[in-house]
Amino acid sequence: SESAGILYPRASESRDLRTLDGLWSFALTNNSVNGRAEKWYRVNFKAVDDLNVQSMPVPASYNDIGSDADLRDHVGLVWYQRNFFVPKSWNGQRVWIRFSSVCRAAQVWINGEWAVSHDIGHLPFQADISSLVNYGDENMITVSVDNTLLNTTIPQGALQELSSGRIKQTYNFDFFNYAGIDRPVVLYTTPTTYIDDITVATDVGGTSGFVNYTIAVEGSDTVTAKVSLVDKTGTEVATDTVLSGTLFVQNANLWWPYLMDPNPGYLYSLQVQLLDSSGSLVDKYSLPVGIRTITWDSKSVKINNKPIYLRGFGRHEDSDIRGKGLDLPLIVRDYNLIKWIGANSYRTSHYPYAEEIMDLADEVGIMIINESPALNTENYSDELLENHKRSLTELIQRDKNRPGVIIWSASNEPRTQLVEAEDYYREVVAHIKSLDTSRPVTVVNYQLPDEEYSGQFLDIASCNIYFGWYTNPGDLDTVVADVIAGAKRWNELHNIPVIVTEYGSDTLEGLHFLPVYIWSEEYQDALLSKHFEAFDQMREEGFLLGEMIWNFADFKTEQSFLRVGGNKKGLFTRNRQPKSSAYLMRKRYWALAQSL
Ligand code: GCB
């Protein structure tokens, strides 16, 4: 059974946890072998001589691990398999398998029996496999992964047959379509009666904080609760004994963004215990909680009643060899660079990021525009809309309790100039509002505000603008006026705050030109400086909510004559070393932080 809650797996007095990360057996299917028909999920891969089984790291995208283009550009199914041991002591509890993400469509079998399917990338899924595992014995897990993108999948794509007969995946977005088991896989246990979900909403009044919580329990309904809010020193600051209530915290440590307070990212721990009628512990789960408010109006967004200004970037989960695979050294390095440069925010362009990355945002005090994986929508259909809404349901279910998440982004660069986009985005925004009214909603647009249909539904306008790059490349003298005119119109038309969510220029590190010339480091610096002028003027006018350069770091794309080894608009290279623009941005972001 698939559960409704998707709490991050944590060990506790009542929960055991084992990782399934490591080296798995991996096999490609070509068009002539149909692994599903051959029931590969019943076969031990290593025992099949002609299967060409290789080792594949989990978590990682599989594309850049090998030495041939067949693996990198593979379209369709691949297969992963490994064995795992289940202790005898787990018998009688619920045993769960949880994937933090598989890109894109996954089917999972345990000991040859189907366990769970999930067909969207970048989002977690899990299943209770208690009845499928052998206790005190070895077990086999097999996972098929399909990377195919079609008109109705999230994101969209199409298959093209080349003159050679090879099937090629095409897509309209500007990052490599990495695939595989790209985030951690765990086995964990819960008691048969367990905490399925926790929802918190926080409020602030004077020096006090309020934590409204609701606990969803599965299994027996005779349990009672003990709920404690514990501060960083381990001291209990509030407690209650109901499944749904409000905790009151005197002199609360509020959750503040980075550089807005000497102690940003303050997290309490909400410790939830279920007790049986004799008072014995049934289940325990602890959730990090930040106490803060978000409010917004036609010109500003406030955290804890203080107006914010977003200094940030668009990003990608992307690095050498591992593609989109979660890599802890990389993500901690990224946060060190984010702090070094003085940013306070970023957008999870163009899909939900790993939970470990989101945890760091909450801890550091980084504000997140949290984006659906449904980017660049076109060819609107009911099926696409259903899949798009499901992506948002799963995203909000996963991230609803995170203090760092301050805005939902329904989509990046949808084709909102098409008349069908009006009903489509009316429904998408209403869907988000039906799940969460505590955060404002945006769509990230590149259309002209007068020629598109989504703006009317939004709390915040986000625009991607490439003056001096895609529009008038090299013509820096046009940038200031064009940027202001472009961004300001969103505010005039819809009376909502505006974020410039993308601007920038491809820049090859080490390329220099005087006078400045496109693709050089000097050009990126000059282009940024022009934008800073425009942003400062708009800040004076009061409707600009933030600036986010495209991109934090260089990243890989599909092969295209527009891209030299990928998209090079980063402040940092793909291996996270600064271009000269990183120093320029650092000056600006620290000065902005100090002036506000
Ligand atoms: C955009 C897209 C982003 C691209 C960027 C670019 O507008 O949102 O995915 O990578 O432009 O560099 O072209």
mmCIF file of N, CA, C and O in Angstrom, residues 101-147:
data_model
loop_
_atom_site.group_PDB
_atom_site.id
_atom_site.type_symbol
_atom_site.label_atom_id
_atom_site.label_comp_id
_atom_site.label_asym_id
_atom_site.label_seq_id
_atom_site.Cartn_x
_atom_site.Cartn_y
_atom_site.Cartn_z
ATOM 1 N N SER A 101 13.900 9.761 -4.827
ATOM 2 C CA SER A 101 13.566 10.135 -6.206
ATOM 3 C C SER A 101 14.093 9.081 -7.152
ATOM 4 O O SER A 101 15.190 8.550 -6.958
ATOM 5 N N VAL A 102 13.302 8.774 -8.150
ATOM 6 C CA VAL A 102 13.799 8.024 -9.312
ATOM 7 C C VAL A 102 13.383 8.841 -10.528
ATOM 8 O O VAL A 102 12.230 9.242 -10.647
ATOM 9 N N CYS A 103 14.346 9.098 -11.414
ATOM 10 C CA CYS A 103 14.015 9.844 -12.635
ATOM 11 C C CYS A 103 13.946 8.883 -13.789
ATOM 12 O O CYS A 103 14.943 8.293 -14.123
ATOM 13 N N ARG A 104 12.776 8.631 -14.373
ATOM 14 C CA ARG A 104 11.534 9.303 -14.072
ATOM 15 C C ARG A 104 10.448 8.320 -13.623
ATOM 16 O O ARG A 104 9.864 8.483 -12.577
ATOM 17 N N ALA A 105 10.176 7.273 -14.458
ATOM 18 C CA ALA A 105 9.110 6.334 -14.084
ATOM 19 C C ALA A 105 9.736 5.059 -13.516
ATOM 20 O O ALA A 105 10.574 4.443 -14.161
ATOM 21 N N ALA A 106 9.298 4.683 -12.312
ATOM 22 C CA ALA A 106 9.901 3.526 -11.643
ATOM 23 C C ALA A 106 8.854 2.447 -11.387
ATOM 24 O O ALA A 106 7.694 2.760 -11.104
ATOM 25 N N GLN A 107 9.299 1.204 -11.514
ATOM 26 C CA GLN A 107 8.501 0.083 -10.996
ATOM 27 C C GLN A 107 9.427 -0.726 -10.110
ATOM 28 O O GLN A 107 10.584 -0.950 -10.451
ATOM 29 N N VAL A 108 8.877 -1.169 -8.979
ATOM 30 C CA VAL A 108 9.717 -1.826 -7.968
ATOM 31 C C VAL A 108 9.139 -3.206 -7.643
ATOM 32 O O VAL A 108 7.932 -3.323 -7.399
ATOM 33 N N TRP A 109 10.001 -4.212 -7.675
ATOM 34 C CA TRP A 109 9.612 -5.562 -7.288
ATOM 35 C C TRP A 109 10.489 -6.029 -6.130
ATOM 36 O O TRP A 109 11.693 -5.756 -6.118
ATOM 37 N N ILE A 110 9.862 -6.715 -5.184
ATOM 38 C CA ILE A 110 10.604 -7.314 -4.074
ATOM 39 C C ILE A 110 10.444 -8.829 -4.190
ATOM 40 O O ILE A 110 9.309 -9.314 -4.224
ATOM 41 N N ASN A 111 11.540 -9.531 -4.238
ATOM 42 C CA ASN A 111 11.515 -10.993 -4.404
ATOM 43 C C ASN A 111 10.573 -11.414 -5.534
ATOM 44 O O ASN A 111 9.809 -12.376 -5.402
ATOM 45 N N GLY A 112 10.608 -10.662 -6.628
ATOM 46 C CA GLY A 112 9.819 -11.026 -7.806
ATOM 47 C C GLY A 112 8.372 -10.571 -7.784
ATOM 48 O O GLY A 112 7.649 -10.763 -8.749
ATOM 49 N N GLU A 113 7.938 -9.971 -6.676
ATOM 50 C CA GLU A 113 6.549 -9.506 -6.589
ATOM 51 C C GLU A 113 6.506 -7.994 -6.710
ATOM 52 O O GLU A 113 7.299 -7.288 -6.077
ATOM 53 N N TRP A 114 5.551 -7.508 -7.455
ATOM 54 C CA TRP A 114 5.417 -6.060 -7.646
ATOM 55 C C TRP A 114 5.132 -5.376 -6.302
ATOM 56 O O TRP A 114 4.302 -5.843 -5.527
ATOM 57 N N ALA A 115 5.832 -4.270 -6.039
ATOM 58 C CA ALA A 115 5.655 -3.562 -4.765
ATOM 59 C C ALA A 115 5.068 -2.163 -4.952
ATOM 60 O O ALA A 115 4.167 -1.756 -4.219
ATOM 61 N N VAL A 116 5.580 -1.404 -5.899
ATOM 62 C CA VAL A 116 5.106 -0.026 -6.051
ATOM 63 C C VAL A 116 5.564 0.527 -7.403
ATOM 64 O O VAL A 116 6.597 0.096 -7.942
ATOM 65 N N SER A 117 4.795 1.460 -7.954
ATOM 66 C CA SER A 117 5.177 2.181 -9.172
ATOM 67 C C SER A 117 5.015 3.670 -8.914
ATOM 68 O O SER A 117 4.196 4.083 -8.095
ATOM 69 N N HIS A 118 5.807 4.467 -9.633
ATOM 70 C CA HIS A 118 5.739 5.921 -9.448
ATOM 71 C C HIS A 118 6.226 6.543 -10.734
ATOM 72 O O HIS A 118 7.310 6.176 -11.205
ATOM 73 N N ASP A 119 5.449 7.458 -11.305
ATOM 74 C CA ASP A 119 5.946 7.945 -12.587
ATOM 75 C C ASP A 119 6.130 9.454 -12.649
ATOM 76 O O ASP A 119 5.642 10.137 -13.528
ATOM 77 N N ILE A 120 6.935 9.937 -11.701
ATOM 78 C CA ILE A 120 7.376 11.324 -11.804
ATOM 79 C C ILE A 120 8.745 11.412 -11.135
ATOM 80 O O ILE A 120 9.002 10.699 -10.164
ATOM 81 N N GLY A 121 9.597 12.247 -11.665
ATOM 82 C CA GLY A 121 10.932 12.361 -11.098
ATOM 83 C C GLY A 121 10.989 13.360 -9.954
ATOM 84 O O GLY A 121 10.040 14.103 -9.707
ATOM 85 N N HIS A 122 12.114 13.354 -9.206
ATOM 86 C CA HIS A 122 12.455 14.384 -8.218
ATOM 87 C C HIS A 122 11.554 14.395 -6.988
ATOM 88 O O HIS A 122 11.608 15.349 -6.206
ATOM 89 N N LEU A 123 10.714 13.386 -6.808
ATOM 90 C CA LEU A 123 9.804 13.368 -5.666
ATOM 91 C C LEU A 123 9.800 11.985 -5.036
ATOM 92 O O LEU A 123 9.937 10.974 -5.741
ATOM 93 N N PRO A 124 9.665 11.932 -3.704
ATOM 94 C CA PRO A 124 9.776 10.643 -3.017
ATOM 95 C C PRO A 124 8.524 9.782 -3.142
ATOM 96 O O PRO A 124 7.429 10.285 -3.358
ATOM 97 N N PHE A 125 8.719 8.480 -2.988
ATOM 98 C CA PHE A 125 7.577 7.554 -2.886
ATOM 99 C C PHE A 125 8.006 6.370 -2.037
ATOM 100 O O PHE A 125 9.196 6.124 -1.860
ATOM 101 N N GLN A 126 7.028 5.686 -1.473
ATOM 102 C CA GLN A 126 7.348 4.578 -0.577
ATOM 103 C C GLN A 126 6.235 3.545 -0.602
ATOM 104 O O GLN A 126 5.145 3.805 -1.106
ATOM 105 N N ALA A 127 6.526 2.377 -0.052
ATOM 106 C CA ALA A 127 5.516 1.321 0.037
ATOM 107 C C ALA A 127 5.808 0.445 1.241
ATOM 108 O O ALA A 127 6.960 0.261 1.627
ATOM 109 N N ASP A 128 4.725 -0.051 1.818
ATOM 110 C CA ASP A 128 4.803 -1.020 2.912
ATOM 111 C C ASP A 128 5.051 -2.391 2.273
ATOM 112 O O ASP A 128 4.203 -2.889 1.536
ATOM 113 N N ILE A 129 6.228 -2.964 2.526
ATOM 114 C CA ILE A 129 6.575 -4.250 1.888
ATOM 115 C C ILE A 129 6.665 -5.382 2.914
ATOM 116 O O ILE A 129 7.296 -6.406 2.662
ATOM 117 N N SER A 130 5.973 -5.175 4.053
ATOM 118 C CA SER A 130 6.050 -6.173 5.145
ATOM 119 C C SER A 130 5.702 -7.580 4.679
ATOM 120 O O SER A 130 6.289 -8.553 5.143
ATOM 121 N N SER A 131 4.721 -7.681 3.774
ATOM 122 C CA SER A 131 4.263 -9.023 3.376
ATOM 123 C C SER A 131 5.103 -9.594 2.235
ATOM 124 O O SER A 131 4.877 -10.718 1.814
ATOM 125 N N LEU A 132 6.058 -8.826 1.720
ATOM 126 C CA LEU A 132 6.846 -9.301 0.575
ATOM 127 C C LEU A 132 8.248 -9.755 0.961
ATOM 128 O O LEU A 132 8.923 -10.412 0.163
ATOM 129 N N VAL A 133 8.703 -9.379 2.162
ATOM 130 C CA VAL A 133 10.100 -9.684 2.499
ATOM 131 C C VAL A 133 10.229 -10.985 3.303
ATOM 132 O O VAL A 133 9.305 -11.395 3.986
ATOM 133 N N ASN A 134 11.410 -11.591 3.178
ATOM 134 C CA ASN A 134 11.768 -12.759 3.989
ATOM 135 C C ASN A 134 12.513 -12.273 5.220
ATOM 136 O O ASN A 134 13.542 -11.597 5.079
ATOM 137 N N TYR A 135 12.027 -12.604 6.398
ATOM 138 C CA TYR A 135 12.658 -12.146 7.646
ATOM 139 C C TYR A 135 13.794 -13.090 8.035
ATOM 140 O O TYR A 135 13.699 -14.301 7.853
ATOM 141 N N GLY A 136 14.867 -12.479 8.520
ATOM 142 C CA GLY A 136 16.046 -13.268 8.886
ATOM 143 C C GLY A 136 16.692 -13.900 7.668
ATOM 144 O O GLY A 136 17.306 -14.961 7.755
ATOM 145 N N ASP A 137 16.564 -13.230 6.524
ATOM 146 C CA ASP A 137 17.039 -13.852 5.282
ATOM 147 C C ASP A 137 17.362 -12.778 4.240
ATOM 148 O O ASP A 137 17.037 -11.604 4.405
ATOM 149 N N GLU A 138 17.978 -13.239 3.138
ATOM 150 C CA GLU A 138 18.277 -12.377 1.989
ATOM 151 C C GLU A 138 16.999 -12.080 1.209
ATOM 152 O O GLU A 138 16.073 -12.900 1.157
ATOM 153 N N ASN A 139 16.979 -10.917 0.577
ATOM 154 C CA ASN A 139 15.872 -10.512 -0.288
ATOM 155 C C ASN A 139 16.452 -9.875 -1.541
ATOM 156 O O ASN A 139 17.588 -9.402 -1.535
ATOM 157 N N MET A 140 15.643 -9.822 -2.597
ATOM 158 C CA MET A 140 16.101 -9.209 -3.848
ATOM 159 C C MET A 140 15.144 -8.077 -4.231
ATOM 160 O O MET A 140 13.922 -8.251 -4.212
ATOM 161 N N ILE A 141 15.719 -6.926 -4.554
ATOM 162 C CA ILE A 141 14.901 -5.815 -5.060
ATOM 163 C C ILE A 141 15.310 -5.533 -6.503
ATOM 164 O O ILE A 141 16.505 -5.512 -6.820
ATOM 165 N N THR A 142 14.337 -5.365 -7.370
ATOM 166 C CA THR A 142 14.578 -5.030 -8.778
ATOM 167 C C THR A 142 13.769 -3.779 -9.101
ATOM 168 O O THR A 142 12.602 -3.677 -8.710
ATOM 169 N N VAL A 143 14.405 -2.844 -9.784
ATOM 170 C CA VAL A 143 13.741 -1.586 -10.119
ATOM 171 C C VAL A 143 13.917 -1.326 -11.613
ATOM 172 O O VAL A 143 15.045 -1.364 -12.115
ATOM 173 N N SER A 144 12.821 -1.099 -12.308
ATOM 174 C CA SER A 144 12.956 -0.646 -13.696
ATOM 175 C C SER A 144 12.749 0.858 -13.720
ATOM 176 O O SER A 144 11.933 1.405 -12.965
ATOM 177 N N VAL A 145 13.541 1.542 -14.557
ATOM 178 C CA VAL A 145 13.475 3.003 -14.641
ATOM 179 C C VAL A 145 13.308 3.385 -16.107
ATOM 180 O O VAL A 145 14.095 2.950 -16.952
ATOM 181 N N ASP A 146 12.292 4.155 -16.391
ATOM 182 C CA ASP A 146 12.020 4.589 -17.766
ATOM 183 C C ASP A 146 12.171 6.101 -17.834
ATOM 184 O O ASP A 146 11.507 6.825 -17.094
ATOM 185 N N ASN A 147 13.065 6.564 -18.714
ATOM 186 C CA ASN A 147 13.307 8.013 -18.817
ATOM 187 C C ASN A 147 12.503 8.675 -19.937
ATOM 188 O O ASN A 147 12.689 9.860 -20.220
#
